[in-house]
Amino acid sequence: MSALEWSALVLALVILIAWYLSYSAARLDRLHAKVEGALSALDAALVRRAEASLELANSGALDPASGFLIAGAASQSLERTTERAFESDLLEGQHFAGSEGVESELTEVLLAALPDDVIARTRDDGGLGAAALERVEAAGLRVQLARRFHNDAVKEVQRVRGKRVVQLFRLAGHADLPQTVELDDSFPRARDGS
Amino acid sequence: MRVGLVSPYSFDVPGGVQFHIRDLAEQLIDQGHEASVLAPADEGTVLPPYVVSAGRAVPIRYNGSVARLNFGPIAAARVGRWVSDGDFDLLHIHEPVTPSVAVLALWAATSPVVATFHTSNLRSRAMQAAYPLLRPSLEKINGRIAVSEDARRTVTTHLGGDAVVIPNGVRTSYFGAARRRPQWCGAPGRPTIAFLGRIDEPRKGLPVLAEAMPEVLRALPGARLLVVGPGSSEAARSRMPAEVAAATEFLGAVSEEDKAALLASADIYVAPHTGGESFGIVLVEAMAAGAPVLASDLPAFVRVLDGARAGATFRTGQAGDLATQLTGLLHDRERRDELAARGRRRAEVFDWDVVTRQVTAVYETVLDARPRPRGVASLRQGGGSR
């Protein structure tokens, strides 16, 4: 092969590699954006769940002790969220900022204060309590969904960032490796698995 | 919201996935959303107003049965046009890993994407080989739904991550209100046994039932087997022992109304499927219509039957066990009534109202997760619908 052919071949290879790198970087960027969006959806769902729980606690539909328990756990979660709003890396850092404990606690309290018979009774009584309960259940379901979708997105990022090309060429830049959010979100209870 | 639903399978032929998409679209429209369905269909097929044809489908062997799929550059262009013309808030793609419009739509998608995985069938090597190739496209999916635990396992094994389980919906009130027809009702000594499914598809289990029937007929000479489903009845009849063929009535493919009436009338519904089922929607329909169910003990069926509490099971593919159970049940009126009552209660879990609420919750969650310009302006925006 002549020198010209060789250099053409090398050039083609370089272009191919450059394309692949920029493609991989764009793919990774998209995945990071997806994680960010998913985390903010999870955040929003948790805020809604805490707000609805507080509403239920104050609706008078539950006994005062249960209401007190729920109100305590719910306001703890809300405080946490508002505190965090002042943190600069609210959505940038793709961290959950350690709210797992507080949110798991709210779930635990909801599970304890709302066994199936209490749920059935509150629903039958209707009124404010039933409406608030419905909102708590709907928000709880959305927490379950948002957390799963977030964790799926995180796993995709982790898998792509585990690739040698990505590590070698530092395609992820300085972005932290996102982590899955592990917390207890088992309220509302599953309607026996199908 | 504006939802674009994508069906990989042709609307020319009935099938579980197609019915699921049709019902979901109608539920969404009933609730005031806008829904458009993209599906392969032959020219001249009468389609509901919300269905857009992606062109003619080609029958091709795929995943153990003949599927009518749609692929190639013309299909890709049509899909691209539907996606851009539709201006959807989100796309809901069913069976995204099918060499059909599903994959093409995923490729063309620019909006958030929800995907529903229906299959639990791992037989297709092509599908496994295709995962790495499809992975960048599959990363566009923002929310994954699996219709059953088995389908979910397929997702976890092949894609990693997880999926939320939202079962198939059934119009339980429609099936619950079905009237009995005297010609399909059993009489003392002449019980009726219902079978539904393609009769030339061994996976649906008609051969197993036919093998079990001689023993049933020895115990109950007057028993009648009512077979509903498309396929050649002559061929099926010729494969049966003579006395079974004589006791069998082939009703062909029937309307939804007739199907519901048959299920409401029959003394028992038998689901002898041998595999490849990830859900078992007919089982739910039968339960909703009030038919006692006897099904093979496929994991998916056992789960639909609430751990075999809402229906009886026999060992998959074992004609002998089927014959014993079937004969026992046909002799035991009380047990059948009990199963029917439990089945009706169980079917409620799969009612479309319940299922649609869960699906729209997924839509809202996914729309909440849209990447948006920095700022917290819409963090608390409720619902996410327009």
Coordinates of C-alpha atoms in Angstrom, one line a residue:
Chain A
M1 CA 0.0 0.0 0.0
S2 CA 1.2 3.4 -0.8
A3 CA 1.7 6.1 1.8
L4 CA -1.5 7.9 0.6
E5 CA -3.6 4.8 1.0
W6 CA -2.2 4.2 4.5
S7 CA -2.9 7.7 5.6
A8 CA -6.5 7.5 4.1
L9 CA -7.0 4.3 6.1
V10 CA -5.7 5.9 9.3
L11 CA -7.8 9.0 8.8
A12 CA -10.9 6.8 8.3
L13 CA -10.1 4.9 11.5
V14 CA -9.7 8.2 13.4
I15 CA -13.0 9.5 12.1
L16 CA -14.7 6.3 13.1
I17 CA -13.3 6.3 16.6
A18 CA -14.1 10.0 17.0
W19 CA -17.7 9.3 15.9
Y20 CA -18.0 6.4 18.3
L21 CA -16.7 8.4 21.2
S22 CA -19.0 11.4 20.5
Y23 CA -21.9 9.0 20.1
S24 CA -21.1 7.3 23.4
A25 CA -20.7 10.6 25.2
A26 CA -24.1 11.8 23.8
R27 CA -25.7 8.5 24.9
L28 CA -24.3 8.8 28.3
D29 CA -25.4 12.4 28.6
R30 CA -29.0 11.4 27.6
L31 CA -28.9 8.7 30.3
H32 CA -27.7 11.2 32.9
A33 CA -30.5 13.5 32.0
K34 CA -32.9 10.6 32.3
V35 CA -31.7 9.8 35.8
E36 CA -32.0 13.4 36.8
G37 CA -35.6 13.7 35.6
A38 CA -36.5 10.4 37.2
L39 CA -35.0 11.6 40.5
S40 CA -37.0 14.8 40.4
A41 CA -40.2 12.8 39.7
L42 CA -39.4 10.7 42.7
D43 CA -38.8 13.8 44.8
A44 CA -42.1 15.3 43.7
A45 CA -44.0 12.0 44.4
L46 CA -42.5 11.9 47.9
V47 CA -43.5 15.5 48.6
R48 CA -47.1 14.7 47.5
R49 CA -47.2 11.6 49.6
A50 CA -46.1 13.6 52.7
E51 CA -48.6 16.4 52.0
A52 CA -51.4 13.9 51.5
S53 CA -50.4 12.0 54.7
L54 CA -50.5 15.2 56.7
E55 CA -54.0 15.9 55.2
L56 CA -55.2 12.5 56.2
A57 CA -53.8 12.9 59.7
N58 CA -55.6 16.2 60.1
S59 CA -58.9 15.0 58.5
G60 CA -60.2 13.6 61.8
A61 CA -61.0 10.3 60.1
L62 CA -58.4 8.4 62.2
D63 CA -58.0 8.1 65.9
P64 CA -55.9 10.9 67.4
A65 CA -52.9 8.6 68.2
S66 CA -52.7 7.3 64.6
G67 CA -53.1 10.9 63.3
F68 CA -50.4 12.1 65.6
L69 CA -48.0 9.4 64.4
I70 CA -48.7 10.0 60.7
A71 CA -48.5 13.8 61.1
G72 CA -45.1 13.5 62.9
A73 CA -43.6 11.3 60.2
A74 CA -45.1 13.3 57.4
S75 CA -43.9 16.7 58.6
Q76 CA -40.4 15.3 59.2
S77 CA -40.4 14.3 55.5
L78 CA -41.6 17.7 54.4
E79 CA -39.1 19.6 56.6
R80 CA -36.4 17.5 55.0
T81 CA -37.6 18.5 51.5
T82 CA -37.8 22.2 52.2
E83 CA -34.4 22.2 53.8
R84 CA -32.9 20.5 50.8
A85 CA -34.5 23.0 48.5
F86 CA -31.7 25.4 49.6
E87 CA -29.0 23.0 48.8
S88 CA -27.3 24.0 45.6
D89 CA -27.2 20.5 44.2
L90 CA -30.8 19.7 44.5
L91 CA -31.1 18.0 41.1
E92 CA -27.6 18.4 39.8
G93 CA -25.7 15.9 41.9
Q94 CA -28.1 13.0 41.3
H95 CA -28.0 12.2 45.0
F96 CA -30.9 11.5 47.2
A97 CA -29.3 13.4 50.0
G98 CA -30.0 10.7 52.6
S99 CA -33.7 11.0 52.9
E100 CA -34.1 7.2 52.7
G101 CA -34.5 6.9 56.5
V102 CA -37.1 9.6 56.8
E103 CA -39.2 8.3 53.9
S104 CA -39.0 4.6 55.0
E105 CA -40.2 5.8 58.4
L106 CA -43.2 7.4 56.9
T107 CA -44.0 4.2 55.0
E108 CA -43.6 2.2 58.2
V109 CA -45.9 4.5 60.1
L110 CA -48.5 4.4 57.3
L111 CA -48.4 0.6 57.2
A112 CA -48.8 0.4 61.0
A113 CA -51.6 3.0 61.3
L114 CA -53.5 1.9 58.2
P115 CA -54.2 -1.9 58.4
D116 CA -56.7 -3.2 55.8
D117 CA -59.7 -2.9 58.2
V118 CA -58.9 0.7 59.0
I119 CA -58.6 1.5 55.3
A120 CA -61.9 -0.2 54.5
R121 CA -63.7 1.7 57.4
T122 CA -62.2 5.1 56.4
R123 CA -63.3 4.5 52.8
D124 CA -66.8 3.5 53.8
D125 CA -67.1 6.6 56.0
G126 CA -66.5 8.8 53.0
G127 CA -65.9 12.5 53.3
L128 CA -62.6 14.3 53.9
G129 CA -60.9 11.2 55.3
A130 CA -61.8 9.0 52.4
A131 CA -60.6 11.6 49.9
A132 CA -57.3 12.1 51.8
L133 CA -56.8 8.4 52.0
E134 CA -57.3 8.0 48.3
R135 CA -54.6 10.7 47.8
V136 CA -52.2 9.0 50.1
E137 CA -52.7 5.7 48.3
A138 CA -52.3 7.3 44.9
A139 CA -49.2 9.2 45.9
G140 CA -47.8 6.0 47.5
L141 CA -48.3 4.1 44.2
R142 CA -46.5 6.9 42.4
V143 CA -43.5 6.7 44.8
Q144 CA -43.3 3.0 44.0
L145 CA -43.4 3.7 40.3
A146 CA -41.0 6.6 40.4
R147 CA -38.4 4.8 42.5
R148 CA -38.4 1.8 40.2
F149 CA -38.1 3.9 37.1
H150 CA -35.3 5.9 38.7
N151 CA -33.4 2.8 39.7
D152 CA -33.8 1.3 36.2
A153 CA -32.3 4.5 34.7
V154 CA -29.4 4.4 37.3
K155 CA -28.6 0.8 36.4
E156 CA -28.4 1.8 32.7
V157 CA -26.0 4.6 33.5
Q158 CA -23.9 2.3 35.7
R159 CA -23.8 -0.3 33.0
V160 CA -22.7 2.2 30.3
R161 CA -20.1 3.8 32.6
G162 CA -18.7 0.4 33.3
K163 CA -17.6 0.2 29.7
R164 CA -13.8 0.4 29.2
V165 CA -14.1 3.1 26.4
V166 CA -16.1 5.3 28.7
Q167 CA -13.6 4.9 31.6
L168 CA -10.5 5.3 29.4
F169 CA -11.7 8.5 27.7
R170 CA -13.4 9.8 30.8
L171 CA -16.6 10.3 28.8
A172 CA -18.6 10.8 32.0
G173 CA -16.6 13.9 32.9
H174 CA -16.9 14.9 36.5
A175 CA -20.4 13.6 37.0
D176 CA -20.8 11.4 40.0
L177 CA -21.8 7.9 39.5
P178 CA -25.6 7.9 40.3
Q179 CA -26.8 5.5 42.9
T180 CA -30.0 3.6 43.2
V181 CA -32.4 4.8 45.9
E182 CA -33.2 2.1 48.4
L183 CA -36.1 2.8 50.7
D184 CA -39.2 1.0 52.0
D185 CA -42.2 2.1 49.8
S186 CA -44.4 -0.8 50.4
F187 CA -47.5 1.3 51.2
P188 CA -50.0 0.9 49.6
R189 CA -49.7 -2.9 49.9
A190 CA -49.6 -5.0 46.8
R191 CA -52.9 -6.5 45.7
D192 CA -51.7 -10.1 45.9
G193 CA -49.2 -10.6 43.0
S194 CA -50.4 -11.6 39.6
Chain B
M1 CA -52.8 13.8 27.6
R2 CA -52.0 12.6 24.1
V3 CA -50.9 9.0 24.1
G4 CA -49.6 7.1 21.2
L5 CA -50.0 3.3 21.6
V6 CA -48.0 1.0 19.4
S7 CA -49.0 -2.6 18.7
P8 CA -46.4 -4.9 17.1
Y9 CA -49.0 -7.4 16.0
S10 CA -51.6 -7.0 13.3
F11 CA -55.2 -6.0 14.1
D12 CA -56.4 -8.4 11.3
V13 CA -56.1 -11.3 13.7
P14 CA -57.3 -11.4 17.3
G15 CA -54.7 -11.8 20.0
G16 CA -54.2 -11.0 23.6
V17 CA -51.8 -8.1 23.0
Q18 CA -54.1 -6.6 20.4
F19 CA -57.1 -6.8 22.7
H20 CA -55.2 -5.3 25.6
I21 CA -54.1 -2.3 23.4
R22 CA -57.7 -1.9 22.1
D23 CA -59.2 -1.9 25.5
L24 CA -56.6 0.4 27.0
A25 CA -57.1 2.9 24.2
E26 CA -60.9 2.8 24.7
Q27 CA -60.4 3.3 28.5
L28 CA -58.1 6.2 28.0
I29 CA -60.5 7.9 25.5
D30 CA -63.4 7.3 27.9
Q31 CA -61.4 9.1 30.6
G32 CA -61.0 12.1 28.3
H33 CA -57.5 11.5 27.1
E34 CA -56.5 11.4 23.4
A35 CA -55.2 8.1 22.2
S36 CA -54.0 6.9 18.8
V37 CA -53.0 3.3 18.1
L38 CA -50.5 2.4 15.5
A39 CA -50.7 -1.2 14.3
P40 CA -50.0 -3.3 11.2
A41 CA -53.2 -4.1 9.3
D42 CA -54.1 -5.2 5.8
E43 CA -55.7 -2.7 3.5
G44 CA -59.5 -3.0 3.7
T45 CA -59.5 -4.2 7.3
V46 CA -62.2 -2.3 9.2
L47 CA -60.4 -0.6 12.1
P48 CA -61.7 1.4 15.0
P49 CA -61.4 5.2 14.4
Y50 CA -58.5 5.5 16.8
V51 CA -56.3 2.9 15.0
V52 CA -53.8 4.0 12.3
S53 CA -52.6 1.3 10.0
A54 CA -48.8 0.9 9.7
G55 CA -49.3 -1.1 6.5
R56 CA -49.7 -4.7 5.5
A57 CA -48.3 -7.3 7.9
V58 CA -46.3 -10.3 6.7
P59 CA -47.1 -13.6 8.4
I60 CA -43.8 -15.0 9.7
R61 CA -42.7 -17.6 12.2
Y62 CA -41.7 -15.8 15.3
N63 CA -41.3 -16.9 18.9
G64 CA -42.9 -20.3 18.4
S65 CA -46.0 -19.2 16.6
V66 CA -46.9 -17.4 13.4
A67 CA -47.0 -13.7 14.0
R68 CA -48.1 -11.1 11.5
L69 CA -45.3 -8.5 11.7
N70 CA -44.4 -5.3 9.8
F71 CA -40.9 -4.2 8.9
G72 CA -38.7 -2.7 6.2
P73 CA -38.0 0.9 5.1
I74 CA -41.6 1.7 4.1
A75 CA -42.9 0.6 7.5
A76 CA -40.1 2.6 9.2
A77 CA -41.1 5.8 7.2
R78 CA -44.8 5.3 8.1
V79 CA -44.0 4.9 11.8
G80 CA -41.8 8.0 11.7
R81 CA -44.6 10.0 10.2
W82 CA -47.2 8.8 12.7
V83 CA -44.8 9.7 15.6
S84 CA -44.1 13.2 14.3
D85 CA -47.7 13.9 13.2
G86 CA -49.2 12.7 16.4
D87 CA -47.2 15.1 18.6
F88 CA -47.7 12.8 21.5
D89 CA -47.0 13.6 25.2
L90 CA -45.8 10.1 25.4
L91 CA -45.6 6.8 23.5
H92 CA -46.7 3.6 25.0
I93 CA -45.0 0.8 23.1
H94 CA -46.1 -2.8 23.6
E95 CA -43.5 -5.6 23.3
P96 CA -40.7 -3.2 22.3
V97 CA -38.4 -6.2 21.5
T98 CA -40.4 -7.4 18.5
P99 CA -39.0 -7.1 14.9
S100 CA -42.0 -4.9 14.0
V101 CA -43.4 -1.4 14.3
A102 CA -42.7 -1.6 18.1
V103 CA -38.9 -1.4 17.5
L104 CA -39.4 1.2 14.7
A105 CA -41.5 3.4 17.0
L106 CA -38.9 3.2 19.7
W107 CA -36.3 4.2 17.2
A108 CA -38.3 7.2 16.1
A109 CA -39.5 8.3 19.6
T110 CA -38.6 11.7 20.8
S111 CA -41.1 11.9 23.7
P112 CA -41.0 10.0 26.9
V113 CA -41.7 6.3 26.4
V114 CA -43.5 3.7 28.4
A115 CA -43.1 0.1 27.4
T116 CA -45.2 -2.9 28.3
F117 CA -43.6 -6.4 28.2
H118 CA -46.1 -9.1 27.6
T119 CA -44.0 -12.2 26.9
S120 CA -42.3 -14.6 29.2
N121 CA -41.1 -16.7 26.3
L122 CA -37.4 -17.1 26.2
R123 CA -37.3 -19.5 23.2
S124 CA -36.4 -16.9 20.6
R125 CA -32.6 -16.9 20.2
A126 CA -33.0 -14.0 17.8
M127 CA -34.5 -11.9 20.6
Q128 CA -31.6 -12.6 22.9
A129 CA -29.1 -11.9 20.2
A130 CA -30.9 -8.6 19.4
Y131 CA -30.7 -7.2 22.9
P132 CA -27.2 -5.6 22.6
L133 CA -28.1 -4.2 19.2
L134 CA -31.3 -2.7 20.6
R135 CA -29.9 -1.5 23.9
P136 CA -29.4 2.2 23.0
S137 CA -33.0 2.3 21.7
L138 CA -34.3 0.5 24.8
E139 CA -32.6 3.2 26.9
K140 CA -35.2 5.6 25.7
I141 CA -37.8 3.7 27.8
N142 CA -38.6 5.8 30.9
G143 CA -41.0 3.4 32.5
R144 CA -41.3 -0.4 32.1
I145 CA -44.4 -2.3 32.8
A146 CA -44.7 -6.1 32.8
V147 CA -48.0 -7.8 32.6
S148 CA -47.0 -10.6 35.0
E149 CA -44.3 -11.8 37.3
D150 CA -43.1 -14.1 34.5
A151 CA -42.9 -11.2 32.0
R152 CA -41.1 -9.2 34.7
R153 CA -38.5 -11.9 35.1
T154 CA -37.8 -11.8 31.4
V155 CA -37.2 -8.1 31.6
T156 CA -34.8 -8.5 34.6
T157 CA -32.9 -11.3 33.0
H158 CA -32.4 -9.7 29.7
L159 CA -32.4 -5.9 30.3
G160 CA -31.4 -5.8 33.9
G161 CA -33.2 -3.4 36.2
D162 CA -36.8 -4.0 37.0
A163 CA -40.4 -3.5 35.8
V164 CA -43.6 -2.7 37.6
V165 CA -46.2 -5.4 37.3
I166 CA -49.6 -4.2 36.1
P167 CA -51.8 -7.1 35.0
N168 CA -53.8 -7.3 31.9
G169 CA -57.2 -5.7 32.2
V170 CA -60.5 -7.5 31.7
R171 CA -63.9 -5.9 31.3
T172 CA -65.2 -7.9 34.3
S173 CA -68.6 -6.2 34.3
Y174 CA -69.1 -7.2 30.7
F175 CA -68.3 -10.8 31.3
G176 CA -70.1 -10.8 34.6
A177 CA -73.3 -9.7 32.9
A178 CA -73.2 -12.3 30.2
R179 CA -76.4 -14.3 29.8
R180 CA -76.4 -18.1 29.8
R181 CA -77.5 -19.8 26.6
P182 CA -79.6 -23.0 26.9
Q183 CA -77.7 -24.8 24.1
W184 CA -74.4 -24.5 26.0
C185 CA -75.7 -25.2 29.5
G186 CA -75.1 -28.6 30.9
A187 CA -77.9 -30.9 32.0
P188 CA -77.7 -33.8 34.5
G189 CA -75.5 -36.4 33.0
R190 CA -74.6 -34.1 30.1
P191 CA -72.1 -31.5 31.5
T192 CA -70.5 -29.0 29.1
I193 CA -66.8 -28.4 29.0
A194 CA -65.5 -25.2 27.3
F195 CA -62.2 -24.8 25.5
L196 CA -61.0 -21.6 24.0
G197 CA -58.0 -21.0 21.8
R198 CA -56.5 -21.6 18.3
I199 CA -57.3 -25.2 17.7
D200 CA -54.3 -25.8 15.4
E201 CA -51.9 -24.3 17.9
P202 CA -50.5 -27.2 20.1
R203 CA -49.4 -24.7 22.8
K204 CA -53.0 -24.0 23.5
G205 CA -53.4 -27.6 24.6
L206 CA -56.3 -29.0 22.7
P207 CA -54.4 -32.2 22.0
V208 CA -53.9 -32.7 25.8
L209 CA -57.6 -32.2 26.4
A210 CA -58.5 -34.6 23.5
E211 CA -56.2 -37.2 25.1
A212 CA -57.9 -36.8 28.4
M213 CA -61.5 -36.9 27.1
P214 CA -61.9 -40.7 26.6
E215 CA -61.5 -41.3 30.3
V216 CA -63.9 -38.4 31.0
L217 CA -66.4 -39.9 28.6
R218 CA -66.1 -43.3 30.2
A219 CA -67.2 -41.7 33.5
L220 CA -69.7 -39.3 32.0
P221 CA -70.8 -40.6 28.6
G222 CA -73.0 -37.6 28.0
A223 CA -70.3 -35.0 28.4
R224 CA -70.0 -32.4 25.7
L225 CA -66.8 -30.6 24.7
L226 CA -67.4 -27.1 23.2
V227 CA -64.4 -25.8 21.3
V228 CA -64.2 -22.2 20.4
G229 CA -61.3 -20.8 18.3
P230 CA -60.1 -20.3 14.8
G231 CA -58.4 -23.1 12.9
S232 CA -59.4 -26.1 10.8
S233 CA -62.0 -28.2 12.7
E234 CA -61.7 -31.1 10.3
A235 CA -58.0 -31.5 10.9
A236 CA -58.5 -31.2 14.6
R237 CA -61.4 -33.7 14.5
S238 CA -59.3 -36.2 12.6
R239 CA -56.7 -36.1 15.2
M240 CA -59.1 -37.0 17.9
P241 CA -60.3 -40.5 19.0
A242 CA -63.6 -41.3 17.4
E243 CA -65.7 -41.1 20.5
V244 CA -64.1 -37.8 21.5
A245 CA -64.8 -36.3 18.0
A246 CA -68.4 -37.4 18.4
A247 CA -68.7 -35.6 21.7
T248 CA -67.1 -32.4 20.5
E249 CA -68.8 -29.4 18.9
F250 CA -66.6 -26.9 17.1
L251 CA -68.1 -23.5 17.2
G252 CA -65.3 -21.8 15.2
A253 CA -64.2 -18.2 16.0
V254 CA -67.1 -16.5 17.8
S255 CA -67.9 -12.9 18.8
E256 CA -67.0 -11.5 22.2
E257 CA -70.6 -11.7 23.2
D258 CA -70.8 -15.4 22.3
K259 CA -67.6 -16.1 24.1
A260 CA -68.9 -14.4 27.3
A261 CA -72.2 -16.4 27.0
L262 CA -70.3 -19.6 26.5
L263 CA -68.2 -19.0 29.6
A264 CA -71.3 -18.1 31.6
S265 CA -73.1 -21.2 30.4
A266 CA -70.4 -24.0 30.5
D267 CA -70.1 -26.2 33.6
I268 CA -66.4 -25.9 33.5
Y269 CA -63.7 -24.0 31.5
V270 CA -60.5 -26.0 30.8
A271 CA -57.2 -24.2 30.0
P272 CA -54.8 -27.0 29.1
H273 CA -52.1 -24.7 27.7
T274 CA -48.6 -26.3 27.6
G275 CA -46.4 -23.2 27.8
G276 CA -45.6 -19.9 26.4
E277 CA -48.2 -18.1 28.4
S278 CA -47.2 -15.2 30.5
F279 CA -50.7 -14.2 31.7
G280 CA -53.8 -16.1 30.8
I281 CA -56.4 -13.5 30.1
V282 CA -59.0 -16.1 29.2
L283 CA -58.8 -17.4 32.7
V284 CA -59.8 -14.0 34.1
E285 CA -62.6 -13.7 31.5
A286 CA -63.8 -17.2 32.5
M287 CA -63.7 -16.3 36.2
A288 CA -65.5 -13.0 35.6
A289 CA -68.2 -14.8 33.7
G290 CA -68.6 -17.2 36.5
A291 CA -67.1 -20.4 35.0
P292 CA -65.2 -22.7 37.3
V293 CA -61.6 -22.9 35.9
L294 CA -59.4 -26.0 35.6
A295 CA -56.0 -25.0 34.2
S296 CA -52.6 -26.4 33.7
D297 CA -50.3 -25.5 36.5
L298 CA -48.1 -23.1 34.5
P299 CA -46.6 -20.5 37.0
A300 CA -48.5 -17.7 35.2
F301 CA -51.8 -19.5 35.6
V302 CA -51.3 -20.4 39.2
R303 CA -50.6 -16.8 39.9
V304 CA -53.7 -15.6 38.0
L305 CA -55.7 -18.1 40.0
D306 CA -54.4 -16.6 43.2
G307 CA -52.1 -19.5 44.1
A308 CA -54.6 -22.0 42.7
R309 CA -57.3 -20.8 45.3
A310 CA -59.6 -19.3 42.7
G311 CA -59.4 -22.3 40.3
A312 CA -58.3 -25.9 40.1
T313 CA -55.1 -26.9 38.4
F314 CA -53.6 -30.1 36.9
R315 CA -50.0 -31.0 36.0
T316 CA -49.2 -29.3 32.7
G317 CA -49.4 -31.6 29.7
Q318 CA -50.5 -34.6 31.7
A319 CA -53.7 -35.9 30.1
G320 CA -54.1 -38.5 32.9
D321 CA -54.1 -35.9 35.7
L322 CA -56.4 -33.6 33.6
A323 CA -58.9 -36.5 33.2
T324 CA -58.9 -37.3 36.9
Q325 CA -59.4 -33.7 37.9
L326 CA -62.0 -33.0 35.3
T327 CA -64.1 -36.0 36.1
G328 CA -63.9 -35.2 39.8
L329 CA -65.0 -31.6 39.3
L330 CA -67.8 -32.5 36.9
H331 CA -69.2 -34.9 39.6
D332 CA -68.8 -32.3 42.4
R333 CA -71.3 -29.4 41.9
E334 CA -70.5 -27.9 45.3
R335 CA -66.8 -27.6 44.6
R336 CA -67.6 -26.0 41.2
D337 CA -69.9 -23.4 42.7
E338 CA -67.3 -22.6 45.3
L339 CA -64.6 -22.2 42.6
A340 CA -66.9 -20.0 40.5
A341 CA -67.6 -17.7 43.5
R342 CA -63.9 -17.4 44.4
G343 CA -63.1 -16.8 40.7
R344 CA -65.6 -13.9 40.5
R345 CA -64.0 -12.2 43.4
R346 CA -60.5 -12.8 42.1
A347 CA -61.4 -11.3 38.7
E348 CA -62.1 -7.9 40.3
V349 CA -58.3 -7.4 40.7
F350 CA -58.0 -7.4 36.9
D351 CA -60.9 -5.0 36.2
W352 CA -60.0 -2.4 33.6
D353 CA -60.9 0.5 36.0
V354 CA -58.3 -0.7 38.4
V355 CA -55.7 -1.4 35.7
T356 CA -56.2 1.9 33.9
R357 CA -55.7 3.8 37.1
Q358 CA -52.4 2.1 37.5
V359 CA -51.4 2.7 33.9
T360 CA -52.2 6.4 34.0
A361 CA -50.2 6.6 37.3
V362 CA -47.2 5.3 35.3
Y363 CA -47.9 7.9 32.5
E364 CA -48.0 10.7 35.1
T365 CA -44.8 9.5 36.8
V366 CA -43.0 9.3 33.5
L367 CA -44.2 12.8 32.4
D368 CA -43.0 14.2 35.8
A369 CA -39.6 12.8 35.0
R370 CA -39.3 14.7 31.7
P371 CA -35.9 16.4 31.6
R372 CA -36.7 20.1 32.0
P373 CA -34.7 23.3 32.1
R374 CA -33.0 23.9 35.4
G375 CA -35.2 25.3 38.1
V376 CA -37.9 24.0 40.5
A377 CA -40.8 25.8 38.9
S378 CA -42.8 22.7 38.1
L379 CA -41.6 20.4 40.8
R380 CA -45.0 20.4 42.5
Q381 CA -47.2 20.5 39.5
G382 CA -49.8 17.9 40.2
G383 CA -50.7 15.1 37.8
G384 CA -48.6 16.0 34.9
S385 CA -51.6 15.8 32.5
R386 CA -52.6 18.5 30.2

